[in-house]
Amino acid sequence: MLRVLYLVHDLSDPAVRRRVLMLRAGGAEVTLAGFRRGENRLAAVEGVVPVELGATQDARFAQRLAAVARAGATLRQRLAGMARPDVILARNLEMLALAGRAQGIFGGAVPVAYECLDIHRLLTGKGVASRGLRAAERHFARKAGLLVTSSPAFVEHYFKPLSGVRAPVHLVENRVLELDGPAGDLPPRAKQAGEPWRIGWFGAIRCRRSLDLLAAFTRRMEGRFEVILRGRPARSEFDDFDGLVAREPFIRFEGPYRNPEDLAAIYGDVDLAWAIDFFEEGLNSAWLLPNRLYEGCRHGALPIVLGGTETARLAGLRGIGIALRDARLETLVTRFSAFDGDSYRALHAALARLGPKPWIHDRADCAAFVQRLAALRAPAAEPAPVPSLLASKVDCHDH
């Protein structure tokens, strides 16, 4: 059984739980270590009790760097008694830095995979700080044998032209975990006459511009559309998130949810899924393929996407969803002014024809991912060198 040490920047991130589930379903034994973010309490992830490396705060980059430095100084004690892993999977740049330290603790020959699912704006700039961060990424990634990312656009727009990371790339999209495969086709949809159309915005609620746009839109439509928020608000991005939502007559926040256990219920409660994000506008937001795209499509909620983004490109290739040419209020109002049951049924039929398979990871996908990590190990009969960074082949595992 492959032993994986998974180093993460936020132990309470739902995406961390999904990755642990994926690794374990693929046959790996997982040790989880990372930082507590803010006041989020630590909890076992499917029976995996995490090793806490310290606490960090959202949107405080300098504080996070200091926490990583402290963790590096005490990492040997925190990992004492742990069995030597076969692979270290490091999520985000700060954990990649700690992976090098962990390599030394375990003897230096443990291969490292760098998991990067978001590109922070500081990594893309031309200033001294940005160049310094990219230099740090190149330095720490020199010992990485694999780059795990979730969107081809991250490779095209950042990793190839800017980053200097030369590890082979393995694409793992943010699909829904359904380990035993889909239980059935997409369920039929029906809406009672007179009920509002419901837009679901689920997951990381971090985009103030989206909230402002949806607030203005629902007010303009005078209740024909409602917005339901669920997930984890990034409160550092809002002056008063609860107050903002409370003041909106057609928007409500319904708290966190479990992924994937609650997805069918929460997406079954909405007609459309908001798959637009301006948090890193023109950069990460244009390049990512968000969880909510896959979740909504898997459970029959039509995605609303923004033209010119990787999300819109994928939706267009598959002939689904509603694409806005720009993010102006008038564009949104015009697109939905004549939206009715016939419009919805035609769009939903196009989504239903694809079925659930393009949007899910099953047990075979999990096993393939674990096997890709296992391939980083040197053959048992040979010394275990640090994996070379000279390979440039992109290994895209995409079903």
Coordinates of C-alpha atoms in Angstrom, one line a residue:
M1 CA 0.0 0.0 0.0
L2 CA 1.4 3.4 -1.0
R3 CA 2.1 5.6 2.0
V4 CA 1.4 9.3 1.3
L5 CA 2.3 12.2 3.5
Y6 CA -0.2 14.9 2.5
L7 CA 1.0 18.4 3.5
V8 CA -1.8 21.0 3.4
H9 CA -2.2 24.7 4.0
D10 CA -5.7 24.5 5.5
L11 CA -6.9 21.3 7.2
S12 CA -10.5 22.4 7.2
D13 CA -10.7 23.0 3.4
P14 CA -13.3 20.7 2.0
A15 CA -11.1 20.1 -1.0
V16 CA -8.5 18.5 1.3
R17 CA -11.1 16.1 2.6
R18 CA -12.0 15.2 -1.0
R19 CA -8.4 14.5 -1.9
V20 CA -7.9 12.3 1.2
L21 CA -11.0 10.4 0.2
M22 CA -9.6 10.0 -3.3
L23 CA -6.2 8.8 -2.1
R24 CA -7.7 6.3 0.2
A25 CA -10.2 5.0 -2.3
G26 CA -7.3 4.6 -4.7
G27 CA -5.5 2.3 -2.2
A28 CA -3.2 4.7 -0.4
E29 CA -2.5 5.0 3.3
V30 CA -2.6 8.7 4.1
T31 CA -0.9 10.8 6.8
L32 CA -2.3 14.3 6.9
A33 CA -0.4 17.3 8.3
G34 CA -1.0 21.0 7.9
F35 CA -2.2 24.2 9.3
R36 CA -5.4 25.2 11.1
R37 CA -7.0 28.2 9.4
G38 CA -8.4 30.8 11.7
E39 CA -10.9 29.5 14.2
N40 CA -11.8 26.3 12.3
R41 CA -11.6 23.4 14.6
L42 CA -9.5 20.3 13.7
A43 CA -11.3 17.1 13.0
A44 CA -10.4 13.7 11.7
V45 CA -10.9 13.4 8.0
E46 CA -12.5 10.0 7.4
G47 CA -10.6 8.6 10.3
V48 CA -7.3 10.3 9.5
V49 CA -6.3 12.4 12.5
P50 CA -4.3 15.3 11.2
V51 CA -0.9 16.5 12.6
E52 CA -1.3 20.2 13.3
L53 CA 1.7 22.3 12.2
G54 CA 0.3 25.6 13.5
A55 CA -2.4 28.2 12.8
T56 CA -2.7 30.6 9.9
Q57 CA -5.0 33.5 9.0
D58 CA -6.9 34.0 5.7
A59 CA -5.5 36.8 3.4
R60 CA -2.4 37.4 5.7
F61 CA 0.4 36.3 3.5
A62 CA 3.3 37.4 5.8
Q63 CA 1.7 35.7 8.8
R64 CA 1.5 32.5 6.8
L65 CA 5.1 32.7 5.8
A66 CA 6.1 33.1 9.4
A67 CA 4.0 30.1 10.4
V68 CA 5.7 28.0 7.8
A69 CA 9.1 29.0 9.0
R70 CA 8.1 28.0 12.6
A71 CA 6.7 24.7 11.4
G72 CA 9.9 24.0 9.5
A73 CA 11.9 24.5 12.7
T74 CA 9.8 22.0 14.6
L75 CA 8.9 19.6 11.8
R76 CA 11.2 16.8 13.0
Q77 CA 9.5 16.7 16.4
R78 CA 6.0 16.8 14.9
L79 CA 6.8 13.9 12.5
A80 CA 8.6 11.9 15.1
G81 CA 7.6 8.2 15.0
M82 CA 5.9 8.5 11.7
A83 CA 6.6 5.7 9.2
R84 CA 8.7 6.8 6.2
P85 CA 6.3 7.8 3.4
D86 CA 6.6 6.6 -0.1
V87 CA 5.5 10.0 -1.5
I88 CA 5.0 13.5 -0.2
L89 CA 2.1 15.4 -1.7
A90 CA 2.5 19.1 -1.0
R91 CA -0.6 21.3 -1.5
N92 CA 0.4 24.9 -2.4
L93 CA 3.7 26.7 -2.4
E94 CA 4.2 27.1 1.3
M95 CA 3.7 23.3 1.8
L96 CA 6.1 22.6 -1.0
A97 CA 8.7 24.5 1.0
L98 CA 8.0 22.2 4.0
A99 CA 8.2 19.1 1.7
G100 CA 11.9 19.7 1.2
R101 CA 12.4 19.8 4.9
A102 CA 10.4 16.6 5.3
Q103 CA 12.5 15.0 2.6
G104 CA 15.6 15.6 4.7
I105 CA 13.9 14.2 7.8
F106 CA 13.0 11.0 6.0
G107 CA 16.4 10.5 4.4
G108 CA 16.2 12.7 1.3
A109 CA 15.0 10.2 -1.3
V110 CA 11.3 10.5 -0.8
P111 CA 9.7 11.8 -4.0
V112 CA 7.6 14.9 -3.9
A113 CA 4.5 15.9 -5.9
Y114 CA 3.4 19.6 -6.0
E115 CA -0.3 20.1 -5.9
C116 CA -1.4 23.6 -7.1
L117 CA -5.1 24.2 -7.7
D118 CA -5.0 28.0 -7.6
I119 CA -2.6 30.6 -8.9
H120 CA -2.3 33.5 -6.5
R121 CA -2.0 36.9 -8.1
L122 CA 1.3 37.6 -6.3
L123 CA 2.8 34.8 -8.4
T124 CA 1.9 36.4 -11.7
G125 CA 3.2 40.0 -11.3
K126 CA 6.3 41.7 -12.6
G127 CA 7.4 43.3 -9.3
V128 CA 10.1 42.3 -6.9
A129 CA 7.8 40.4 -4.7
S130 CA 6.3 38.4 -7.6
R131 CA 9.7 37.6 -9.0
G132 CA 10.9 36.5 -5.6
L133 CA 7.9 34.2 -5.1
R134 CA 8.5 32.6 -8.5
A135 CA 12.1 32.1 -7.7
A136 CA 11.1 30.4 -4.4
E137 CA 8.7 28.2 -6.3
R138 CA 11.4 27.2 -8.8
H139 CA 13.8 26.5 -5.9
F140 CA 11.5 24.3 -3.9
A141 CA 10.0 22.6 -7.0
R142 CA 13.5 21.5 -8.1
K143 CA 12.9 18.3 -6.0
A144 CA 9.3 17.8 -7.3
G145 CA 8.8 14.8 -9.6
L146 CA 5.2 15.7 -10.5
L147 CA 2.9 18.8 -10.7
V148 CA -0.7 18.1 -10.0
T149 CA -3.2 20.7 -11.2
S150 CA -6.8 21.0 -12.1
S151 CA -7.1 23.1 -15.3
P152 CA -5.1 23.1 -18.6
A153 CA -5.2 26.9 -18.5
F154 CA -3.0 26.9 -15.4
V155 CA -0.4 25.1 -17.4
E156 CA -0.8 27.2 -20.5
H157 CA -0.9 30.6 -18.9
Y158 CA 1.3 30.2 -15.8
F159 CA 3.4 27.0 -15.4
K160 CA 4.8 26.9 -18.9
P161 CA 5.5 30.6 -19.6
L162 CA 6.1 32.0 -16.1
S163 CA 6.7 29.6 -13.3
G164 CA 9.9 27.8 -14.1
V165 CA 8.5 24.5 -12.6
R166 CA 9.6 21.8 -15.0
A167 CA 8.0 18.7 -13.5
P168 CA 5.7 16.6 -15.6
V169 CA 2.0 17.6 -15.2
H170 CA -0.8 15.4 -14.1
L171 CA -4.3 16.9 -14.6
V172 CA -6.9 16.0 -12.0
E173 CA -10.1 18.0 -12.6
N174 CA -12.3 19.1 -9.7
R175 CA -14.9 16.4 -10.5
V176 CA -17.4 15.0 -8.0
L177 CA -16.3 11.9 -6.1
E178 CA -18.7 9.0 -6.8
L179 CA -16.6 6.0 -6.0
D180 CA -19.0 3.4 -7.2
G181 CA -19.9 5.3 -10.3
P182 CA -23.1 7.2 -11.0
A183 CA -26.3 5.8 -9.5
G184 CA -28.3 6.9 -12.5
D185 CA -28.8 9.5 -15.2
L186 CA -29.5 13.1 -14.4
P187 CA -32.9 13.4 -12.7
P188 CA -35.7 15.2 -14.6
R189 CA -36.4 18.8 -13.5
A190 CA -39.8 20.4 -13.1
K191 CA -40.7 23.8 -11.7
Q192 CA -44.1 24.9 -10.4
A193 CA -45.6 27.9 -12.2
G194 CA -45.0 31.1 -10.3
E195 CA -42.0 29.9 -8.3
P196 CA -38.8 31.9 -8.7
W197 CA -35.8 30.6 -10.6
R198 CA -33.1 29.7 -8.1
I199 CA -29.4 30.3 -8.6
G200 CA -27.1 28.3 -6.4
W201 CA -23.7 29.7 -5.5
F202 CA -21.9 27.0 -3.5
G203 CA -18.4 26.4 -2.2
A204 CA -15.9 29.1 -1.5
I205 CA -17.9 32.4 -1.2
R206 CA -15.0 34.8 -1.7
C207 CA -16.1 37.1 -4.6
R208 CA -17.6 40.5 -3.5
R209 CA -18.2 41.5 -7.1
S210 CA -20.3 38.4 -7.7
L211 CA -22.4 39.1 -4.6
D212 CA -23.0 42.7 -5.6
L213 CA -23.9 41.7 -9.1
L214 CA -26.3 39.0 -8.0
A215 CA -27.9 41.4 -5.4
A216 CA -28.5 44.0 -8.1
F217 CA -29.8 41.4 -10.5
T218 CA -32.3 39.8 -8.2
R219 CA -33.6 43.2 -7.1
R220 CA -34.0 44.3 -10.7
M221 CA -35.9 41.1 -11.5
E222 CA -38.2 41.7 -8.6
G223 CA -38.2 38.2 -7.2
R224 CA -38.3 36.2 -10.4
F225 CA -34.8 35.0 -9.4
E226 CA -33.4 34.0 -6.0
V227 CA -29.9 33.3 -5.0
I228 CA -29.0 30.6 -2.4
L229 CA -25.5 30.7 -0.9
R230 CA -23.9 27.6 0.8
G231 CA -20.4 26.9 1.8
R232 CA -17.6 28.8 3.4
P233 CA -17.6 32.6 3.1
A234 CA -14.2 34.2 3.0
R235 CA -15.2 36.9 5.5
S236 CA -11.9 38.8 5.0
E237 CA -13.3 39.7 1.5
F238 CA -16.5 41.3 2.8
D239 CA -16.9 44.1 5.2
D240 CA -20.0 42.5 6.8
F241 CA -21.0 39.3 5.0
D242 CA -24.0 38.5 7.3
G243 CA -25.2 42.0 7.1
L244 CA -24.9 42.2 3.3
V245 CA -26.9 39.0 2.9
A246 CA -29.5 40.0 5.5
R247 CA -30.2 43.2 3.6
E248 CA -31.0 41.4 0.4
P249 CA -34.6 40.3 -0.1
F250 CA -33.8 37.6 -2.7
I251 CA -30.5 36.2 -1.4
R252 CA -30.1 33.8 1.5
F253 CA -27.1 32.0 3.1
E254 CA -27.8 28.4 4.2
G255 CA -24.5 27.5 5.8
P256 CA -21.9 24.8 5.1
Y257 CA -22.5 21.4 3.6
R258 CA -20.7 18.1 3.2
N259 CA -19.1 17.2 -0.1
P260 CA -19.9 14.9 -1.8
E261 CA -22.7 13.7 0.6
D262 CA -25.0 16.7 0.3
L263 CA -24.4 17.7 -3.3
A264 CA -27.5 16.0 -4.8
A265 CA -29.8 17.6 -2.2
I266 CA -28.4 21.2 -2.5
Y267 CA -28.1 21.3 -6.3
G268 CA -31.5 19.6 -6.6
D269 CA -32.9 22.6 -4.8
V270 CA -31.7 25.1 -7.5
D271 CA -32.1 25.5 -11.2
L272 CA -28.9 27.2 -12.1
A273 CA -25.3 27.2 -10.8
W274 CA -23.2 30.4 -10.6
A275 CA -19.9 29.3 -12.0
I276 CA -18.3 32.8 -12.3
D277 CA -15.6 34.2 -10.0
F278 CA -13.8 37.6 -10.2
F279 CA -11.6 37.0 -7.1
E280 CA -8.5 36.9 -9.2
E281 CA -10.0 38.6 -12.3
G282 CA -8.2 38.0 -15.6
L283 CA -5.9 35.5 -13.9
N284 CA -6.9 32.6 -11.6
S285 CA -10.6 33.3 -12.1
A286 CA -10.2 33.1 -15.9
W287 CA -8.1 30.0 -15.8
L288 CA -9.7 27.7 -13.2
L289 CA -12.3 25.0 -13.7
P290 CA -14.3 25.4 -10.4
N291 CA -15.8 22.6 -8.3
R292 CA -19.2 24.1 -8.8
L293 CA -19.1 23.6 -12.6
Y294 CA -18.7 19.8 -12.1
E295 CA -21.1 19.6 -9.1
G296 CA -23.9 21.6 -10.8
C297 CA -23.6 19.7 -14.1
R298 CA -23.5 16.3 -12.3
H299 CA -26.7 17.1 -10.5
G300 CA -28.6 18.9 -13.2
A301 CA -28.2 22.6 -12.4
L302 CA -27.3 24.6 -15.5
P303 CA -24.0 26.5 -15.1
I304 CA -23.9 30.3 -15.7
V305 CA -20.4 31.0 -17.1
L306 CA -18.5 34.1 -18.3
G307 CA -17.3 34.3 -21.8
G308 CA -13.5 34.3 -22.3
T309 CA -12.8 32.0 -19.3
E310 CA -11.6 28.4 -19.2
T311 CA -15.0 27.5 -17.6
A312 CA -16.9 29.0 -20.6
R313 CA -14.5 27.2 -23.0
L314 CA -15.3 23.8 -21.5
A315 CA -19.0 24.5 -21.3
G316 CA -19.0 25.6 -25.0
L317 CA -17.1 22.5 -26.1
R318 CA -19.8 20.4 -24.4
G319 CA -22.7 22.5 -25.6
I320 CA -24.1 23.3 -22.2
G321 CA -24.9 26.1 -19.9
I322 CA -25.6 29.8 -20.2
A323 CA -22.6 32.0 -21.2
L324 CA -22.6 35.8 -20.5
R325 CA -20.5 37.9 -22.9
D326 CA -19.6 40.2 -20.1
A327 CA -20.3 40.8 -16.4
R328 CA -22.5 43.9 -16.6
L329 CA -25.8 44.0 -14.9
E330 CA -27.6 44.9 -18.1
T331 CA -26.1 41.8 -19.8
L332 CA -27.4 39.6 -17.1
V333 CA -30.8 41.2 -17.1
T334 CA -31.1 41.0 -20.9
R335 CA -30.1 37.4 -21.0
F336 CA -32.7 36.3 -18.4
S337 CA -35.6 38.7 -19.1
A338 CA -37.3 36.2 -21.4
F339 CA -36.1 33.1 -19.6
D340 CA -38.9 30.6 -19.2
G341 CA -39.8 27.0 -18.8
D342 CA -39.2 26.2 -22.5
S343 CA -35.8 27.8 -22.4
Y344 CA -34.8 25.8 -19.3
R345 CA -36.1 22.5 -20.7
A346 CA -34.1 22.9 -23.9
L347 CA -30.9 23.7 -22.0
H348 CA -31.4 21.0 -19.5
A349 CA -31.9 18.4 -22.2
A350 CA -28.5 19.2 -23.7
L351 CA -26.9 18.7 -20.2
A352 CA -28.9 15.5 -19.6
R353 CA -27.7 14.0 -22.9
L354 CA -24.1 14.1 -21.6
G355 CA -25.0 12.1 -18.5
P356 CA -23.1 12.1 -15.3
K357 CA -19.8 10.5 -16.4
P358 CA -18.0 13.6 -17.6
W359 CA -18.4 15.2 -14.2
I360 CA -17.3 12.5 -11.8
H361 CA -14.3 10.6 -10.5
D362 CA -15.0 6.9 -9.7
R363 CA -12.8 4.4 -7.9
A364 CA -10.9 3.6 -11.0
D365 CA -9.9 7.3 -11.4
C366 CA -8.8 7.3 -7.8
A367 CA -6.7 4.2 -8.4
A368 CA -5.1 5.7 -11.5
F369 CA -4.1 8.8 -9.5
V370 CA -2.5 6.8 -6.7
Q371 CA -0.7 4.7 -9.4
R372 CA 0.7 7.9 -10.9
L373 CA 2.0 8.9 -7.5
A374 CA 3.4 5.4 -6.9
A375 CA 5.3 5.7 -10.2
L376 CA 7.5 8.4 -8.7
R377 CA 9.2 5.8 -6.6
A378 CA 12.5 4.5 -7.8
P379 CA 12.6 0.7 -8.6
A380 CA 13.4 -1.3 -5.5
A381 CA 16.6 -2.7 -7.0
E382 CA 18.1 0.7 -7.6
P383 CA 19.1 3.7 -5.4
A384 CA 16.3 6.2 -4.9
P385 CA 17.4 9.4 -6.6
V386 CA 15.5 12.7 -6.5
P387 CA 13.2 12.6 -9.5
S388 CA 14.5 14.6 -12.5
L389 CA 12.8 17.9 -13.5
L390 CA 14.0 17.6 -17.1
A391 CA 10.9 15.8 -18.3
S392 CA 8.4 18.1 -19.9
K393 CA 5.7 15.7 -21.0
V394 CA 2.2 16.7 -19.9
D395 CA 0.5 13.6 -18.5
C396 CA -3.2 14.5 -18.6
H397 CA -5.4 11.9 -17.0
D398 CA -8.8 13.0 -18.3
H399 CA -11.8 10.7 -18.8

